[in-house]
Coordinates of C-alpha atoms in Angstrom, one line a residue:
Chain A
M1 CA -15.1 -22.2 32.4
Y2 CA -12.5 -20.4 30.3
N3 CA -11.5 -21.9 27.0
I4 CA -8.6 -20.7 24.8
L5 CA -8.8 -21.3 21.1
V6 CA -5.6 -21.2 19.0
L7 CA -5.6 -21.0 15.2
A8 CA -3.0 -23.5 13.9
E9 CA -1.0 -23.0 10.8
H10 CA 0.7 -25.6 8.7
V11 CA 3.1 -25.5 5.8
E12 CA 3.6 -28.5 3.5
G13 CA 1.5 -30.7 5.7
K14 CA 3.4 -29.9 8.9
I15 CA 2.4 -27.7 11.8
K16 CA 4.5 -24.6 11.9
K17 CA 6.9 -24.2 14.8
T18 CA 5.4 -20.8 15.5
T19 CA 2.1 -22.5 16.1
L20 CA 3.6 -25.0 18.5
E21 CA 5.3 -22.1 20.4
L22 CA 1.9 -20.4 20.7
V23 CA 0.0 -23.6 21.7
G24 CA 2.6 -24.1 24.4
K25 CA 2.1 -20.6 25.7
A26 CA -1.6 -21.0 25.5
S27 CA -1.5 -24.1 27.6
L28 CA 0.4 -22.2 30.3
L29 CA -2.3 -19.5 30.3
A30 CA -5.0 -22.1 30.3
K31 CA -3.5 -23.6 33.5
E32 CA -3.6 -20.2 35.1
L33 CA -7.2 -19.7 34.1
G34 CA -8.3 -23.2 34.9
G35 CA -9.6 -23.6 31.4
S36 CA -9.0 -25.9 28.5
I37 CA -7.1 -25.4 25.3
N38 CA -8.6 -26.0 21.9
V39 CA -7.0 -25.7 18.5
C40 CA -8.6 -25.0 15.2
L41 CA -6.8 -26.6 12.2
I42 CA -8.1 -25.6 8.8
G43 CA -7.1 -27.1 5.5
S44 CA -7.2 -30.4 3.8
K45 CA -5.5 -33.7 4.9
T46 CA -4.3 -32.3 8.2
E47 CA -5.5 -35.0 10.5
S48 CA -2.1 -36.6 10.9
E49 CA -0.8 -33.4 12.5
V50 CA -3.2 -33.6 15.5
H51 CA -0.6 -35.4 17.6
A52 CA 1.9 -32.6 17.2
L53 CA -0.7 -30.1 18.6
A54 CA -1.5 -32.5 21.5
A55 CA 2.2 -32.8 22.4
Y56 CA 2.2 -29.1 23.1
G57 CA -1.0 -29.0 25.2
A58 CA -4.0 -29.1 22.8
Q59 CA -6.8 -30.9 24.5
K60 CA -9.3 -30.7 21.7
V61 CA -8.7 -30.1 18.0
F62 CA -11.4 -28.7 15.7
L63 CA -10.5 -30.2 12.4
V64 CA -11.9 -28.5 9.3
N65 CA -10.8 -30.7 6.5
Q66 CA -12.1 -29.6 3.1
D67 CA -10.5 -29.4 -0.3
Q68 CA -12.0 -25.9 -0.9
L69 CA -10.1 -24.7 2.2
E70 CA -6.7 -25.9 1.1
K71 CA -5.8 -22.4 0.0
Y72 CA -6.3 -19.5 2.4
N73 CA -9.3 -17.3 1.8
T74 CA -10.0 -14.4 4.2
I75 CA -13.8 -14.5 3.9
A76 CA -14.1 -18.3 4.0
Y77 CA -11.7 -18.7 6.9
T78 CA -13.5 -16.0 8.9
Q79 CA -16.8 -17.9 8.5
V80 CA -15.1 -21.2 9.5
L81 CA -13.5 -19.7 12.6
A82 CA -16.7 -17.9 13.6
Q83 CA -18.5 -21.3 13.4
V84 CA -15.8 -23.0 15.5
V85 CA -16.0 -20.1 18.0
S86 CA -19.8 -20.6 18.3
E87 CA -19.1 -24.3 19.1
S88 CA -16.0 -24.0 21.3
K89 CA -17.1 -20.8 23.1
P90 CA -13.6 -19.5 23.8
T91 CA -13.0 -16.4 25.9
I92 CA -9.5 -16.1 24.5
L93 CA -8.6 -16.5 20.8
L94 CA -4.9 -16.6 19.7
A95 CA -3.1 -16.7 16.4
T96 CA 0.4 -16.1 15.2
A97 CA 1.1 -12.6 13.7
S98 CA 1.8 -14.3 10.4
P99 CA 0.5 -13.1 7.0
M100 CA -2.6 -15.2 7.7
G101 CA -3.1 -14.3 11.3
K102 CA -2.6 -10.6 10.5
D103 CA -5.1 -10.7 7.7
L104 CA -7.8 -12.9 9.3
F105 CA -8.0 -11.8 13.0
P106 CA -9.0 -8.2 12.4
R107 CA -11.9 -9.4 10.2
L108 CA -12.9 -12.1 12.7
A109 CA -12.7 -9.6 15.6
A110 CA -15.1 -7.2 13.8
R111 CA -17.4 -10.2 13.2
L112 CA -17.3 -11.4 16.8
K113 CA -17.3 -7.8 18.2
A114 CA -14.2 -8.8 20.2
G115 CA -11.2 -6.7 21.1
L116 CA -8.0 -7.5 19.4
V117 CA -4.4 -6.7 20.1
T118 CA -2.0 -7.5 17.3
D119 CA 1.7 -8.5 17.3
C120 CA 1.9 -9.1 21.0
I121 CA 5.2 -10.0 22.7
E122 CA 3.7 -10.7 26.2
L123 CA 0.4 -12.3 27.3
K124 CA -0.8 -12.4 30.9
I125 CA -3.9 -13.2 32.8
N126 CA -5.4 -10.7 35.2
Q127 CA -8.6 -11.4 37.0
G128 CA -9.7 -13.9 34.4
K129 CA -9.0 -11.6 31.5
L130 CA -6.2 -11.4 29.0
I131 CA -3.7 -8.5 29.1
A132 CA -1.5 -8.1 26.0
K133 CA 1.6 -6.1 25.5
K134 CA 2.6 -5.0 22.1
P135 CA 5.3 -2.9 20.5
V136 CA 4.2 0.5 19.1
Y137 CA 6.0 3.0 16.9
S138 CA 7.8 0.0 15.4
G139 CA 9.2 -1.1 18.7
K140 CA 10.4 2.4 19.9
A141 CA 7.8 1.9 22.8
F142 CA 5.5 -0.7 24.2
A143 CA 1.8 -0.4 25.2
T144 CA -0.4 -2.8 27.1
G145 CA -3.9 -3.6 25.8
H146 CA -6.7 -4.2 28.4
F147 CA -9.9 -5.7 27.0
N148 CA -13.5 -4.5 27.6
T149 CA -15.1 -7.4 25.6
P150 CA -16.1 -10.9 26.7
I151 CA -14.0 -12.5 24.0
Q152 CA -10.4 -11.3 23.9
M153 CA -8.2 -11.8 20.8
A154 CA -4.5 -11.5 20.2
T155 CA -2.0 -12.2 17.5
T156 CA 1.5 -12.9 18.8
R157 CA 4.9 -12.2 17.3
P158 CA 6.9 -15.3 16.5
N159 CA 9.8 -16.2 18.8
S160 CA 8.2 -14.4 21.7
F161 CA 7.7 -17.3 24.0
P162 CA 10.0 -20.2 25.0
M163 CA 9.0 -23.6 23.6
I164 CA 7.5 -25.8 26.3
V165 CA 8.7 -29.4 26.7
A166 CA 6.6 -31.6 24.4
D167 CA 4.8 -34.7 25.7
P168 CA 4.8 -37.2 22.8
N169 CA 2.2 -39.4 24.5
A170 CA -0.4 -36.6 25.0
K171 CA -3.7 -37.2 23.1
A172 CA -6.3 -34.7 21.9
E173 CA -9.9 -35.2 21.2
I174 CA -10.9 -34.5 17.6
S175 CA -14.0 -32.6 16.6
S176 CA -14.7 -32.6 12.9
V177 CA -16.3 -29.5 11.5
T178 CA -18.1 -29.3 8.2
F179 CA -18.5 -26.0 6.5
D180 CA -20.4 -24.7 3.5
P181 CA -18.2 -22.2 1.7
G182 CA -21.0 -21.0 -0.5
T183 CA -19.6 -18.6 -3.1
L184 CA -16.4 -16.9 -2.4
C185 CA -16.1 -13.4 -3.9
A186 CA -12.4 -12.8 -3.5
E187 CA -11.1 -16.1 -4.7
I188 CA -7.3 -16.5 -5.0
K189 CA -6.5 -17.2 -8.6
E190 CA -3.0 -18.3 -8.1
V191 CA -0.5 -18.8 -5.4
V192 CA 3.2 -18.2 -6.1
Q193 CA 5.3 -20.3 -3.8
G194 CA 8.3 -18.7 -2.1
L195 CA 11.7 -20.4 -2.2
V196 CA 11.4 -23.8 -0.7
G197 CA 12.6 -23.9 2.9
K198 CA 13.1 -20.2 3.0
T199 CA 11.9 -18.8 6.4
D200 CA 10.3 -15.4 6.4
L201 CA 12.2 -12.7 8.3
T202 CA 9.4 -12.3 10.8
E203 CA 9.7 -15.9 11.8
A204 CA 13.4 -16.4 11.4
E205 CA 15.5 -17.4 14.4
I206 CA 18.7 -16.1 12.9
I207 CA 19.0 -13.1 10.6
V208 CA 22.1 -11.9 8.7
S209 CA 21.4 -8.3 7.4
G210 CA 23.3 -6.1 5.0
G211 CA 23.3 -2.3 4.7
R212 CA 24.4 0.3 2.3
A213 CA 28.0 -1.0 2.5
M214 CA 26.9 -4.0 0.5
G215 CA 27.5 -1.8 -2.6
K216 CA 25.5 -3.9 -5.0
S217 CA 22.9 -6.7 -5.0
E218 CA 25.4 -9.4 -6.1
N219 CA 27.4 -8.8 -2.9
F220 CA 24.5 -10.2 -0.9
Q221 CA 25.9 -13.6 -1.9
V222 CA 28.5 -13.1 0.8
L223 CA 25.7 -12.9 3.4
Q224 CA 23.7 -15.8 1.8
A225 CA 26.8 -18.1 2.1
L226 CA 26.9 -17.4 5.9
A227 CA 23.2 -17.7 6.2
D228 CA 23.2 -21.1 4.5
V229 CA 25.8 -22.4 7.0
I230 CA 24.0 -21.2 10.1
G231 CA 20.4 -21.6 8.9
A232 CA 19.6 -17.9 8.8
T233 CA 17.4 -15.7 6.7
V234 CA 19.0 -12.7 4.9
G235 CA 17.7 -9.2 5.5
A236 CA 18.6 -5.7 4.5
S237 CA 18.5 -2.1 5.8
R238 CA 16.3 0.5 4.2
A239 CA 19.4 2.2 2.8
A240 CA 20.2 -1.1 0.9
V241 CA 16.6 -1.5 -0.3
D242 CA 16.3 2.1 -1.4
S243 CA 19.6 1.8 -3.3
G244 CA 18.2 -1.2 -5.2
Y245 CA 20.5 -3.8 -3.7
A246 CA 17.7 -5.8 -2.2
P247 CA 13.9 -6.2 -2.6
H248 CA 11.6 -4.6 -0.1
D249 CA 10.5 -8.0 1.1
M250 CA 13.9 -8.1 2.8
Q251 CA 13.7 -4.7 4.6
V252 CA 14.1 -4.7 8.3
G253 CA 12.9 -1.6 10.2
Q254 CA 10.1 0.9 10.6
T255 CA 8.8 0.8 7.0
G256 CA 9.8 -2.8 6.5
K257 CA 9.6 -5.9 8.8
V258 CA 9.9 -5.9 12.5
V259 CA 11.9 -8.9 13.5
N260 CA 12.5 -10.9 16.6
P261 CA 15.3 -13.5 16.1
K262 CA 17.5 -15.0 18.7
L263 CA 20.6 -13.8 16.7
Y264 CA 20.8 -10.7 14.5
I265 CA 24.0 -10.1 12.6
A266 CA 24.2 -6.6 11.1
C267 CA 26.7 -6.2 8.4
G268 CA 27.7 -2.8 7.1
I269 CA 24.6 -1.3 8.8
S270 CA 25.1 2.0 10.5
G271 CA 22.0 1.7 12.8
A272 CA 19.6 4.5 11.9
I273 CA 16.7 4.9 14.4
Q274 CA 14.2 3.3 12.0
H275 CA 16.4 0.2 11.6
L276 CA 17.1 -0.2 15.3
A277 CA 13.3 0.0 15.9
G278 CA 12.8 -3.0 13.7
M279 CA 15.4 -5.3 15.3
R280 CA 15.9 -4.2 18.9
T281 CA 14.1 -7.1 20.5
S282 CA 16.6 -9.5 19.0
K283 CA 18.1 -11.6 21.8
V284 CA 21.7 -11.2 20.6
I285 CA 22.9 -8.5 18.2
V286 CA 26.2 -8.7 16.4
A287 CA 27.5 -5.6 14.5
I288 CA 30.2 -5.7 11.8
N289 CA 31.1 -2.2 10.5
K290 CA 34.1 -0.4 9.2
D291 CA 33.1 2.8 11.1
P292 CA 34.0 2.4 14.8
E293 CA 31.5 5.3 15.5
A294 CA 28.5 3.6 13.9
P295 CA 25.5 3.9 16.2
I296 CA 24.8 0.2 15.8
F297 CA 27.7 -0.6 18.1
S298 CA 26.0 1.0 21.0
K299 CA 23.2 -1.6 20.7
A300 CA 25.3 -4.6 19.8
D301 CA 26.2 -7.3 22.2
Y302 CA 29.3 -8.1 20.1
G303 CA 30.9 -5.7 17.8
I304 CA 33.6 -6.1 15.2
V305 CA 35.2 -3.0 13.6
G306 CA 36.3 -4.2 10.2
D307 CA 35.4 -4.7 6.6
L308 CA 32.4 -7.0 6.2
F309 CA 33.8 -8.5 3.0
T310 CA 36.8 -9.7 5.0
I311 CA 35.0 -10.7 8.2
V312 CA 31.9 -12.4 6.9
P313 CA 33.7 -15.1 4.8
L314 CA 36.0 -15.8 7.7
L315 CA 32.9 -16.2 10.0
T316 CA 31.3 -18.5 7.4
E317 CA 34.4 -20.7 7.5
E318 CA 34.6 -20.7 11.3
F319 CA 30.9 -21.6 11.6
R320 CA 31.3 -24.3 9.0
K321 CA 34.1 -25.9 11.1
L322 CA 32.2 -25.6 14.3
L323 CA 29.0 -27.0 13.0
S324 CA 30.6 -29.9 11.2
E325 CA 32.3 -30.9 14.5
S326 CA 29.0 -31.0 16.4
Chain K
M1 CA -17.2 6.2 -9.8
N2 CA -16.0 7.1 -6.4
I3 CA -12.5 6.2 -5.1
A4 CA -11.7 6.7 -1.4
V5 CA -8.4 6.8 0.3
L6 CA -8.0 6.4 4.1
I7 CA -5.1 8.3 5.6
K8 CA -3.7 8.9 9.0
Q9 CA -1.3 11.5 10.3
V10 CA 1.5 9.9 12.3
P11 CA 4.9 10.9 13.9
D12 CA 7.8 11.1 11.4
T13 CA 9.9 8.0 11.3
E14 CA 12.9 9.9 12.7
T15 CA 10.9 10.7 15.9
K16 CA 12.5 9.8 19.2
I17 CA 9.6 8.7 21.3
K18 CA 9.1 10.1 24.8
I19 CA 6.5 8.7 27.2
K20 CA 4.2 10.9 29.3
P21 CA 4.9 10.7 33.0
D22 CA 1.5 9.0 33.7
Q23 CA 2.3 6.4 30.9
S24 CA -1.0 7.2 29.2
G25 CA 0.6 7.9 25.8
I26 CA 3.5 9.7 24.2
E27 CA 4.6 13.3 24.4
E28 CA 3.4 15.0 21.3
G29 CA 5.0 18.4 22.0
D30 CA 7.9 18.6 19.5
I31 CA 6.9 15.8 17.1
K32 CA 6.8 16.4 13.4
F33 CA 3.7 14.8 11.9
I34 CA 3.6 13.3 8.4
V35 CA 1.2 11.3 6.3
N36 CA 1.6 7.6 7.2
P37 CA 4.2 6.3 4.7
Y38 CA 2.0 3.4 3.6
D39 CA -0.9 5.8 3.0
E40 CA 1.2 7.6 0.4
F41 CA 1.1 4.5 -1.7
A42 CA -2.7 4.4 -1.3
I43 CA -3.0 8.1 -2.4
E44 CA -0.8 7.4 -5.5
E45 CA -2.8 4.3 -6.5
A46 CA -6.1 6.1 -6.1
I47 CA -4.9 9.0 -8.4
K48 CA -3.5 6.5 -11.0
T49 CA -6.8 4.6 -11.0
K50 CA -8.8 7.8 -11.4
E51 CA -6.6 8.8 -14.3
K52 CA -7.7 5.6 -16.1
I53 CA -11.4 6.0 -15.4
P54 CA -13.1 9.0 -17.0
G55 CA -15.4 10.8 -14.7
A56 CA -14.1 9.2 -11.5
T57 CA -13.8 11.2 -8.3
T58 CA -11.2 10.6 -5.6
F59 CA -11.6 11.7 -2.0
V60 CA -9.4 11.3 1.0
V61 CA -10.7 10.6 4.5
S62 CA -8.9 11.1 7.8
I63 CA -9.9 10.9 11.4
G64 CA -7.9 13.0 13.8
P65 CA -7.5 16.3 15.7
E66 CA -7.3 19.6 13.9
R67 CA -3.7 19.0 12.8
A68 CA -4.9 16.0 10.7
G69 CA -6.1 18.7 8.2
E70 CA -2.5 19.1 7.1
A71 CA -2.3 15.5 6.0
I72 CA -5.5 15.9 4.0
R73 CA -4.1 19.0 2.3
T74 CA -1.0 17.0 1.4
A75 CA -3.2 14.4 -0.3
L76 CA -5.1 17.1 -2.1
A77 CA -1.9 18.7 -3.3
M78 CA -0.8 15.4 -4.7
G79 CA -4.0 15.3 -6.8
I80 CA -6.9 13.9 -4.7
D81 CA -10.1 15.8 -5.5
K82 CA -11.9 16.2 -2.2
G83 CA -11.3 15.7 1.5
I84 CA -13.4 14.5 4.5
H85 CA -11.9 15.4 7.9
I86 CA -13.6 13.5 10.7
V87 CA -12.6 15.6 13.7
N88 CA -11.8 13.6 16.8
N89 CA -12.0 15.3 20.2
E90 CA -12.9 12.1 21.9
P91 CA -10.8 9.8 24.0
A92 CA -8.6 7.4 22.1
L93 CA -10.4 5.4 19.4
D94 CA -9.4 1.7 19.1
S95 CA -9.4 0.0 15.7
Y96 CA -13.0 -1.2 16.0
L97 CA -14.3 2.3 16.8
T98 CA -12.3 3.8 14.0
A99 CA -13.7 1.3 11.6
K100 CA -17.2 1.9 12.9
V101 CA -16.9 5.7 12.4
L102 CA -15.6 5.2 8.9
H103 CA -18.3 2.8 8.1
G104 CA -20.9 5.3 9.2
V105 CA -19.4 8.0 7.1
L106 CA -18.6 5.9 4.0
K107 CA -21.4 3.4 3.6
E108 CA -23.8 5.7 1.7
R109 CA -21.3 7.3 -0.6
N110 CA -21.5 4.9 -3.5
I111 CA -17.8 4.0 -3.4
S112 CA -16.2 1.4 -5.7
V113 CA -12.8 1.0 -4.1
I114 CA -11.1 2.1 -0.9
F115 CA -7.4 2.3 -0.7
S116 CA -5.6 2.4 2.6
G117 CA -2.0 1.8 3.9
K118 CA -1.5 -1.7 5.2
Q119 CA -0.9 -0.3 8.6
A120 CA -0.2 3.0 10.3
I121 CA 3.3 3.3 11.7
D122 CA 2.3 4.8 15.0
F123 CA 0.4 1.9 16.7
D124 CA 1.1 -0.7 14.0
H125 CA -2.3 -2.3 14.7
G126 CA -2.9 -3.3 11.0
Q127 CA -6.6 -3.9 11.9
L128 CA -8.7 -1.1 10.5
T129 CA -8.9 -2.1 6.8
Q130 CA -10.2 -5.7 7.3
M131 CA -12.5 -4.5 10.1
L132 CA -14.1 -1.9 7.8
A133 CA -14.3 -4.6 5.1
D134 CA -16.2 -6.9 7.3
M135 CA -18.7 -4.1 8.3
L136 CA -19.2 -3.2 4.6
D137 CA -19.3 -6.9 3.7
W138 CA -16.7 -6.3 1.0
P139 CA -13.6 -8.3 0.1
C140 CA -10.3 -6.9 1.1
V141 CA -6.7 -7.6 -0.1
M142 CA -4.1 -6.6 2.4
I143 CA -0.3 -6.2 1.7
T144 CA -1.0 -5.4 -1.9
E145 CA 2.2 -4.9 -4.0
S146 CA 0.6 -4.8 -7.4
F147 CA -2.8 -3.4 -8.6
Q148 CA -3.9 -3.7 -12.2
L149 CA -7.2 -2.3 -13.3
K150 CA -9.1 -4.8 -15.5
E151 CA -9.6 -3.6 -19.1
D152 CA -13.4 -3.4 -18.7
K153 CA -12.8 -1.5 -15.4
S154 CA -15.1 -3.8 -13.5
G155 CA -12.4 -4.7 -11.0
A156 CA -8.7 -5.4 -10.7
K157 CA -6.0 -8.0 -10.5
L158 CA -4.0 -7.7 -7.3
V159 CA -0.9 -9.3 -5.9
R160 CA -0.7 -9.8 -2.2
R161 CA 2.8 -10.3 -0.8
L162 CA 3.3 -13.1 1.8
G163 CA 6.5 -13.9 3.5
G164 CA 9.6 -15.5 2.0
G165 CA 8.9 -14.5 -1.6
A166 CA 5.4 -16.2 -1.7
K167 CA 2.5 -14.3 -3.2
E168 CA -1.2 -14.7 -3.7
I169 CA -2.9 -13.3 -6.9
Y170 CA -6.5 -12.1 -6.8
E171 CA -9.0 -11.0 -9.4
I172 CA -11.9 -9.2 -7.8
A173 CA -14.8 -7.2 -9.0
F174 CA -15.6 -3.8 -7.4
P175 CA -16.4 -2.9 -4.6
F176 CA -13.5 -3.9 -2.4
L177 CA -10.7 -2.6 -0.2
V178 CA -7.0 -2.6 -0.7
G179 CA -4.3 -2.4 2.0
C180 CA -1.2 -0.9 0.2
E181 CA 2.4 -2.1 0.7
K182 CA 5.6 -0.4 -0.1
G183 CA 6.7 -1.2 -3.6
L184 CA 3.1 -0.8 -5.0
N185 CA 4.1 2.4 -6.8
T186 CA 6.3 5.5 -6.4
P187 CA 4.2 8.2 -4.7
R188 CA 4.4 11.5 -6.6
Y189 CA 5.5 14.7 -5.0
A190 CA 3.1 17.6 -4.6
S191 CA 3.8 20.1 -7.3
L192 CA 3.7 23.9 -6.6
P193 CA 0.5 24.3 -8.7
G194 CA -0.9 21.3 -6.9
I195 CA -0.2 22.9 -3.5
M196 CA -1.9 26.1 -4.6
K197 CA -4.9 24.2 -6.0
A198 CA -5.2 22.2 -2.8
K199 CA -6.0 25.3 -0.9
T200 CA -9.3 25.7 -2.7
K201 CA -10.4 22.1 -2.9
P202 CA -13.4 21.2 -0.7
V203 CA -12.9 19.6 2.7
E204 CA -16.0 18.4 4.5
K205 CA -15.8 18.5 8.3
L206 CA -17.6 15.9 10.4
L207 CA -17.5 15.0 14.0
V208 CA -16.5 11.5 15.3
S209 CA -19.0 11.8 18.2
N210 CA -21.8 11.8 15.7
Y211 CA -20.9 8.3 14.5
L212 CA -20.1 6.4 17.8
E213 CA -23.7 5.5 18.6
G214 CA -22.8 5.1 22.3
Q215 CA -20.2 2.4 21.6
S216 CA -17.0 2.5 23.7
A217 CA -13.6 1.1 22.8
F218 CA -13.0 -2.7 22.9
V219 CA -9.4 -2.3 23.9
S220 CA -7.8 0.4 26.0
Y221 CA -4.1 0.9 25.8
K222 CA -2.2 1.8 29.0
N223 CA 1.2 1.6 30.6
Y224 CA 3.1 3.0 27.7
E225 CA 6.8 2.3 28.3
L226 CA 10.1 2.5 26.5
P227 CA 11.9 -0.8 25.8
P228 CA 14.9 -1.5 28.1
E229 CA 18.0 0.2 26.8
R230 CA 20.4 -2.1 25.2
M231 CA 23.9 -1.8 26.6
A232 CA 26.9 -1.7 24.2
G233 CA 28.6 -5.1 24.6
K234 CA 32.1 -6.3 23.7
K235 CA 34.2 -5.0 20.8
L236 CA 36.2 -7.9 19.6
E237 CA 39.9 -7.0 19.0
G238 CA 42.7 -8.5 16.9
E239 CA 43.3 -9.6 13.4
P240 CA 40.2 -10.4 11.3
Q241 CA 40.8 -14.2 11.7
I242 CA 41.0 -13.8 15.5
Q243 CA 37.9 -11.6 15.6
A244 CA 35.9 -14.1 13.6
Q245 CA 37.1 -17.0 15.9
S246 CA 36.3 -15.1 19.1
L247 CA 32.8 -14.2 17.8
V248 CA 32.0 -17.8 16.9
K249 CA 33.2 -19.0 20.3
L250 CA 31.2 -16.3 22.2
L251 CA 28.0 -17.1 20.2
R252 CA 28.4 -20.7 21.0
E253 CA 29.6 -20.7 24.6
E254 CA 28.5 -17.4 26.1
S255 CA 25.2 -16.5 24.5
K256 CA 24.5 -20.0 23.3
V257 CA 22.5 -19.0 20.2
I258 CA 24.4 -21.2 17.7

C-alpha cells in the first residue's frame, strides 16, 4: 500500500490555494499508485478547513491543533511531522516550495533519511516510485531526480499543476494528533506581517515587473496601479534592485526569486540571461520596452515597442474597462 | 570561538548552460567559476562577527574538485583565517551526502556558528544547511537578512525573510547555523594585501571518501535537459492606445490569462 502525505499550509485560517493545487496533484498520483492520500494540517483552530482538503482529494487529515504550534517553528514542526509520518507511513511526502516547505523539508528529510528533491515542476510515478523534475541553474536547465530511498520527498513550485475539479461533498476522516513540544531552542520572538492580501512573487499568478527604465522607486506606482486592477504582484529586475529602485524581496531572476506565473508583464526590462532564467516558465510573457532590439522580445509572446510610462497607464485603463464589464 | 563558513564554487551567473550529450550533467569546459553569490554574504558576516569577538577564528570549508581551492583562496583574501578543502573525486554527492561529510568534518571542531549561503545557484537545492543542522542537532535560521550579535556575545538576533514583506525575528544562543540571503550585508572586495596574505594562510586538505562511511546518494539526478526554447511572439503595432487595446484583447481572448 502506497500512501502519500501532503503538508498543508494555511493563512488567516484558510487553506492556501497552492496547497489545494498540490493535494489535487497528489490525488492523481495516488490513483496511479493505488494508494491513499493523507494530509497533515498543523496549527491552531484549523478543523473547519478539513472540508476544503477533502474537496481536492484528501482521504484522511492528520490534525495537529495546538496553541504552541500556531507560529511556525522548524524544530517543533519537524518533530510533529516525523510523528505523523510514523503513524501514516507514507512512501511519498509532498509540500509546497514555500518559505515553510523550503525550510522544513530538508530538516525532515535528514531526520527520516529520505531523499528530497526541491522546487519540482513535474512529478511522475515509475514502478511505484516518485520521479521528480526540477529546474537547475535557476531554470537554465532541468534535471530529474530518481530516488534510492523507501520514503521519497519533494517540494513543488506553486502554479506547476492544474487545479482539479473540487468535489464539495467529499469527506475526509480526521485523526487528531497530540504533540509534546518540550522546549524549543529557536523560538520565534516576533512575526512581522506582510502587507495584507499581498501574494508573494513565487506564488503569484500574475506579475508586473519593472527594470532599470523605471528610473526611481516612486515610479513603481505606475506598475502598482496596473497590478491592483488585474490582481498582480509587482516584481523588479536585478538592475532595478541594484539601482535602489526596489527592495531585494521583489527581485526576479537568478539571485532573486524564480517565478512561475500564468502571466508575466516585463516593463522596461531588457532581458539579461539571469532575469530570463528566473521567469522563463511563465505561461505567457508580455514585454514592453522602448528598445526594439531588447533581448526580452525574443522570449515574449506579445511585445510592445514603446515607453512604459505611456503604455502601462493605458493598459491599466483598458483592463479596468474590461474587468468592470465582466 | 570558532566561526565556520560553508562555500561552494559554482558557474558564473552569466554562464550559458550546455548539456552533455549523454544528459548526465552540464559541459564544464569553458565555464568561469565563482564563489556562490549567497556564500559571499556568509563570508562577510563571518568576518564582521569575528571583528566583534576578540580571539575568534574564522575558517572556510568547501567540498569540490581541485578547482574549488580557488574559491577558498578568494574567501581567505577577503579576510577568513583558515581553509578546509574537502576534495571530492567521487561521483556526484547529493545534499544528504554533502551534509554527512560536513558533519563528519565539523562536529569535533568546537564551532559556535556556521554561516552558509541560503542556496547554491547551480542546483538550487537549498537543502544542505538544514540537513547539517539536524545532524548537529542545532537550530538553524534560513533566509537571514539581518544578523545582530548580542551584547554579551552569547548568541544573536536574526531576521528571517518570508514572502510578501513578512518576517520572523529570532533570538538564539550559540551554537546555530545561518543561511544567508542577499541584503544581509555588502561583501567586501579582496584587497591586494589580502590577496598576498591569502597565499600563505593554511588550507587543510581532506578527502570526501574518508567521510562517506559506505553511504550512497539518496537521490541521483539524470536526464539533464534544456528548457524548450520560447519563440518570439507577436509585436503589437499602432498608436499606444491601439497597442494597449490589442494586448488586452489578446490576453483575454487568445491566451485567456485575464
